[in-house]
Short mmCIF file of C-alpha atoms in Angstrom, two decimals:
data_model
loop_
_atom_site.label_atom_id
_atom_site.label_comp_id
_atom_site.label_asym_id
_atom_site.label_seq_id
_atom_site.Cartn_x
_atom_site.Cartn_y
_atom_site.Cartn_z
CA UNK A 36 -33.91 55.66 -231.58
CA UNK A 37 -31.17 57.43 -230.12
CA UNK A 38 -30.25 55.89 -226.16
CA UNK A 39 -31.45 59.92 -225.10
CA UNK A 40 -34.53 59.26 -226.27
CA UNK A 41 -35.33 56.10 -224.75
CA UNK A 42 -38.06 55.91 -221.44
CA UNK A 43 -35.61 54.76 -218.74
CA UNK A 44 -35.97 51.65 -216.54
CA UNK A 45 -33.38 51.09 -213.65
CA UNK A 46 -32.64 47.36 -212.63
CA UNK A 47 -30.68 46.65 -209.89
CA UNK A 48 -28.85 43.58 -207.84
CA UNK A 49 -26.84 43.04 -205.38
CA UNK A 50 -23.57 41.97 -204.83
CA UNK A 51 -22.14 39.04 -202.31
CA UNK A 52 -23.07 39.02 -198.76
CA UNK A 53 -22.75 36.47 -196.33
CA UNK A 54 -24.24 32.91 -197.05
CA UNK A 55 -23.65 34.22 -200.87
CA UNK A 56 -20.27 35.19 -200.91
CA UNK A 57 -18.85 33.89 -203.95
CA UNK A 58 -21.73 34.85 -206.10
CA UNK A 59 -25.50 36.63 -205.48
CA UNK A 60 -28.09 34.80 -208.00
CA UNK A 61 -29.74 38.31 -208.07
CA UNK A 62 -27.05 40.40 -209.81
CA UNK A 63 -26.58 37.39 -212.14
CA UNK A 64 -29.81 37.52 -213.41
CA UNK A 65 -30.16 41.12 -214.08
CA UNK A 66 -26.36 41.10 -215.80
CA UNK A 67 -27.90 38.67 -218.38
CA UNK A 68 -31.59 41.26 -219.05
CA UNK A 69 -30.98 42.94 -222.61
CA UNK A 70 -30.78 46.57 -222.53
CA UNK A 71 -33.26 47.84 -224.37
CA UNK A 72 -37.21 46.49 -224.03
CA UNK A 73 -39.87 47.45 -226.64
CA UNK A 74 -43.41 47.73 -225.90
CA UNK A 75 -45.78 49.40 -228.56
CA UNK A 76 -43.43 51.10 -230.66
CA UNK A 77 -42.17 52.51 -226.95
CA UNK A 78 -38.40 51.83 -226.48
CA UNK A 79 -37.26 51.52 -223.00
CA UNK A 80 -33.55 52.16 -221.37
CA UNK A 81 -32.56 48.71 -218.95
CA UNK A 82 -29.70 50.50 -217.10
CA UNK A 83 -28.74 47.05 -215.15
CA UNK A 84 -26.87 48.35 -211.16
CA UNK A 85 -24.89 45.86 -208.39
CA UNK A 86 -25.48 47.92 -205.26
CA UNK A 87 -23.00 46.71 -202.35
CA UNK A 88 -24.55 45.07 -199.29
CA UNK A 89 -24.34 48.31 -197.28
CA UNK A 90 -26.95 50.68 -195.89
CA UNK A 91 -24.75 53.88 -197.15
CA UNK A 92 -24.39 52.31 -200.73
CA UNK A 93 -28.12 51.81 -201.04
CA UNK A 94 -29.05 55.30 -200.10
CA UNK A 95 -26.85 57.07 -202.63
CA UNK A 96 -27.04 54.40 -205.32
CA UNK A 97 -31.14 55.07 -204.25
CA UNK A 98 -30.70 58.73 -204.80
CA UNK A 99 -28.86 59.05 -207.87
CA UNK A 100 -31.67 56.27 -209.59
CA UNK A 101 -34.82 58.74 -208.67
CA UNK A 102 -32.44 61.97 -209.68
CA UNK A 103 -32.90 60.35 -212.93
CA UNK A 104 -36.59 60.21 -213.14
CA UNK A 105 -37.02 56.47 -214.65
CA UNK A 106 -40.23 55.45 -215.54
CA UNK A 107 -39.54 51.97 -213.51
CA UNK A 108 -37.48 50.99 -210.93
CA UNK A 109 -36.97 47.31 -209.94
CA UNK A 110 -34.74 46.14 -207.21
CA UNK A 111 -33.72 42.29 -207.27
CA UNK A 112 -32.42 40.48 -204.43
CA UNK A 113 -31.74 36.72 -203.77
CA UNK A 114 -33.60 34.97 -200.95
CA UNK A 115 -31.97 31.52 -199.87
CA UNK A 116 -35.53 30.23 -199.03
CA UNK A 117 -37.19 31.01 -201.92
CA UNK A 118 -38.56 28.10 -204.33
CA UNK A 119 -39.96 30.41 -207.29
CA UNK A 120 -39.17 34.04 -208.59
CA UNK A 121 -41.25 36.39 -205.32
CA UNK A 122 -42.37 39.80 -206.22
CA UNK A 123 -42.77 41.69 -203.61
CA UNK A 124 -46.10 43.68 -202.45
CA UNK A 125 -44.35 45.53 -199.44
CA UNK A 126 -41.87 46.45 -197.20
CA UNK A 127 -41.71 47.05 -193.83
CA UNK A 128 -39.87 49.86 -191.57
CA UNK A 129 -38.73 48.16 -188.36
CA UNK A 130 -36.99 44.85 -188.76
CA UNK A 131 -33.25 46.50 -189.66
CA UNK A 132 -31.44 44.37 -186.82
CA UNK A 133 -28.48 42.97 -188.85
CA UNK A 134 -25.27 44.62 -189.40
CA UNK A 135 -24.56 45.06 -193.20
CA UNK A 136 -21.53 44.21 -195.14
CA UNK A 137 -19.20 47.33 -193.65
CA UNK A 138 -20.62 46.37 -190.24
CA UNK A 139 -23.22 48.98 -189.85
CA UNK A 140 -26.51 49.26 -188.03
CA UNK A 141 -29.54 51.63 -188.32
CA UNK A 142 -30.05 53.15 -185.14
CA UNK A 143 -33.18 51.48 -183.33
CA UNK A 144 -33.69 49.09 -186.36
CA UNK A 145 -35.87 51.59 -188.46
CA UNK A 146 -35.29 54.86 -191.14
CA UNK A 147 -36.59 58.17 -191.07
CA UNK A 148 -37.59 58.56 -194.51
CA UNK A 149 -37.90 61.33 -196.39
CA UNK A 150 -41.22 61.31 -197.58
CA UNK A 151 -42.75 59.47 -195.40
CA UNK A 152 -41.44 60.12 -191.87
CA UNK A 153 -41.60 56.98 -189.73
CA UNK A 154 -44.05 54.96 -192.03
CA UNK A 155 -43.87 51.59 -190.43
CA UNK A 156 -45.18 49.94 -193.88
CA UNK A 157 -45.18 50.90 -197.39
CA UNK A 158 -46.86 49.09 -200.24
CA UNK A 159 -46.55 49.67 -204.03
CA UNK A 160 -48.94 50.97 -206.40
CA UNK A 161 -47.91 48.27 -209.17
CA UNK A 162 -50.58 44.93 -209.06
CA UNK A 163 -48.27 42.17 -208.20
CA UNK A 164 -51.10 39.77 -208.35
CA UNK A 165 -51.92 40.56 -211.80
CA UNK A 166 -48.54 40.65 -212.54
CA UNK A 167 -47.64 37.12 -211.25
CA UNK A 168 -50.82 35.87 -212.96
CA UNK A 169 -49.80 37.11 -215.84
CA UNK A 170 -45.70 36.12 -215.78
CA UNK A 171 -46.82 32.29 -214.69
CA UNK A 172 -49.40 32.08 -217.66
CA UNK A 173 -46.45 33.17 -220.34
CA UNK A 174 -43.68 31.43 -218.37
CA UNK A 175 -44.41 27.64 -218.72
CA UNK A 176 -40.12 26.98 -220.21
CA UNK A 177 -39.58 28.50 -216.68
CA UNK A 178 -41.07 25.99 -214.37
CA UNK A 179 -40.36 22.62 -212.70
CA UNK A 180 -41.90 20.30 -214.72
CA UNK A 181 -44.72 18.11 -212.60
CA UNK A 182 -44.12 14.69 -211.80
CA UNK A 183 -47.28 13.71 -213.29
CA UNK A 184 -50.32 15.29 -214.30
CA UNK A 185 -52.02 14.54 -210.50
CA UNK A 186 -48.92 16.39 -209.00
CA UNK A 187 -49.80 19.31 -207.10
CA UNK A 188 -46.29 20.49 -205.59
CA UNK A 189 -44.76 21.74 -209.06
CA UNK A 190 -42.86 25.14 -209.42
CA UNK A 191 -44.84 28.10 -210.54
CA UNK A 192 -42.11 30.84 -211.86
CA UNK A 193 -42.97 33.54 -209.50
CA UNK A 194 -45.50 33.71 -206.79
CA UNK A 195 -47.33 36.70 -204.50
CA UNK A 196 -44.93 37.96 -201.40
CA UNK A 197 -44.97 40.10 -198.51
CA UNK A 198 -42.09 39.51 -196.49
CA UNK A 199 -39.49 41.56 -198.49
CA UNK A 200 -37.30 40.92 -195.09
CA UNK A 201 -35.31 42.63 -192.62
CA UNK A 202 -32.06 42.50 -194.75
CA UNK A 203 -30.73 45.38 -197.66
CA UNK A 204 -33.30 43.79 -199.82
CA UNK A 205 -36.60 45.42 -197.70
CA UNK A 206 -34.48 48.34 -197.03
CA UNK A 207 -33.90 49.28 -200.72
CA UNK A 208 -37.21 48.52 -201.62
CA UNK A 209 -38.42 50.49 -198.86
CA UNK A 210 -36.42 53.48 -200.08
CA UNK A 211 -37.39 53.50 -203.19
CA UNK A 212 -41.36 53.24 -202.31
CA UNK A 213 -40.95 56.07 -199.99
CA UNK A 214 -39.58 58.54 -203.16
CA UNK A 215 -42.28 56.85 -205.33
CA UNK A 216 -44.27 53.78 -204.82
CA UNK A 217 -46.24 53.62 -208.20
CA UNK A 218 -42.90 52.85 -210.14
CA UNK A 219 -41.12 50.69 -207.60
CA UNK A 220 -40.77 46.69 -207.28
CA UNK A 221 -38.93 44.11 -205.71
CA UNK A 222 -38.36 40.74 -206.57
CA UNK A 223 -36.67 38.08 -204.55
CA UNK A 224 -34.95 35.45 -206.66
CA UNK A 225 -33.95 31.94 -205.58
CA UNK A 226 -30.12 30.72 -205.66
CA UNK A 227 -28.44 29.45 -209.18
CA UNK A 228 -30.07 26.42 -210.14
CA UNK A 229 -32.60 25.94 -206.80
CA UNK A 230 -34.55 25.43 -209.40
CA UNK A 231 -34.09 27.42 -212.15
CA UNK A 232 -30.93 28.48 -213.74
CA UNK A 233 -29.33 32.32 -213.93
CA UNK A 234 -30.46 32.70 -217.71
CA UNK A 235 -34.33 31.04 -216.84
CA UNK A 236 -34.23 33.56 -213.59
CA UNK A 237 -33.32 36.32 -215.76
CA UNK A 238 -36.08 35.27 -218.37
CA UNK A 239 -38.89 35.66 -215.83
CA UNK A 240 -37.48 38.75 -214.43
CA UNK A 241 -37.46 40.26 -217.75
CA UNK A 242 -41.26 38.95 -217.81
CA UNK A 243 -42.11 40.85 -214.71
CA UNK A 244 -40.51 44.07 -216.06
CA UNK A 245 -42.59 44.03 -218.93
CA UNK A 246 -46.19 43.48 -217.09
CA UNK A 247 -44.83 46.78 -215.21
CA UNK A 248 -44.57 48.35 -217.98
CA UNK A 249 -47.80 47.14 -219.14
CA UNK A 250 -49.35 48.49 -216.18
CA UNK A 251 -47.74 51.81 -215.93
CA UNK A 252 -48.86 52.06 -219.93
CA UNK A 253 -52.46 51.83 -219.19
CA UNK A 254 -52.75 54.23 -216.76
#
């Protein structure tokens, strides 16, 4: 099948930013998805995107993804806290206090947005729970292994989130829900090898895309 033909699904990361200077786990992962994913007979497009860590390079990169009508868009940034692959359920429209990578602020720590006004929270239509149910029952190469069977502190791949942050990552995600919420996600991935390594990341990643497209399929 001829690329033109192809359903299109837009992957993004990000690039350094401080704390992750040298390298962001996120961008690493998605530069290692394949570019084209099959699901019943249906080929699908992976156009893979590094965004900069700037409010201005979000919106247009943000704009020029939905001018291309994708069927999915899924936005990955890397969380320093995280233990396990998060997707994200939401994003929230007041917690922009940090400057960004060119030193910029949004004026009183919030977005107007443009289809959605002043929404102070927006959720997406995707299940995540089903989707992280799904991903950790497919996923087992992906884990921690348990110290013994009695152990009940080993690593699941991915897990249910809501705090998407204050940061570029909520602020992406919450652009992208506000021009459609049924085809947007956002994942939060841990750093390289705390615990799983950029080709395991980008394994479950590539998991999660698929049980989006699943979903979106059955509709």
């Amino acid at each position: 099948m001829a690329q033109s033909d192809r359903k299109l699904i837009v992957v993004t990361g990000f690039g350094p930013f401080v704390g992750h200077e040298e390298v962001n786990a996120s961008w690493e992962a998605v530069q290692l998805l394949p570019d084209v994913l099959i699901y019943e007979g249906n080929e699908y497009q992976l156009e893979k995107r590094k965004v900069a860590v700037e409010y201005a390079a979000v919106d247009e990169a943000v704009e020029d993804i939905w001018q291309q009508q994708p069927e999915l868009v899924v936005h990955v940034g890397v969380s320093g806290i995280a233990k396990c692959v998060c997707v994200e359920k939401l994003a929230y429209n007041h917690q922009f206090r940090r400057p960004d990578n060119a030193g910029q602020y949004l004026d009183k720590a919030t977005c107007c947005l443009p289809h959605n006004a002043h929404a102070n929270v927006l959720r997406t239509g995707l299940n995540v729970d089903k989707i992280v149910h799904a991903v950790n029952a497919t996923c087992k190469d992906c884990v921690s292994p348990a110290l013994s069977d009695n152990d009940k502190t080993s690593m699941e791949a991915t897990r249910v989130s809501k705090n998407v942050g204050g940061f570029l990552c909520g602020y992406i995600y919450l652009r992208s829900l506000d021009v459609d919420c049924k085809r947007s996600l956002f994942v939060h991935v841990p750093p390289i090898d705390k615990p799983f390594s950029t080709p395991q990341t980008a394994e479950i990643v590539y998991k999660i895309i698929e049980e989006c497209v699943q979903q979106l399929a059955d509709c």
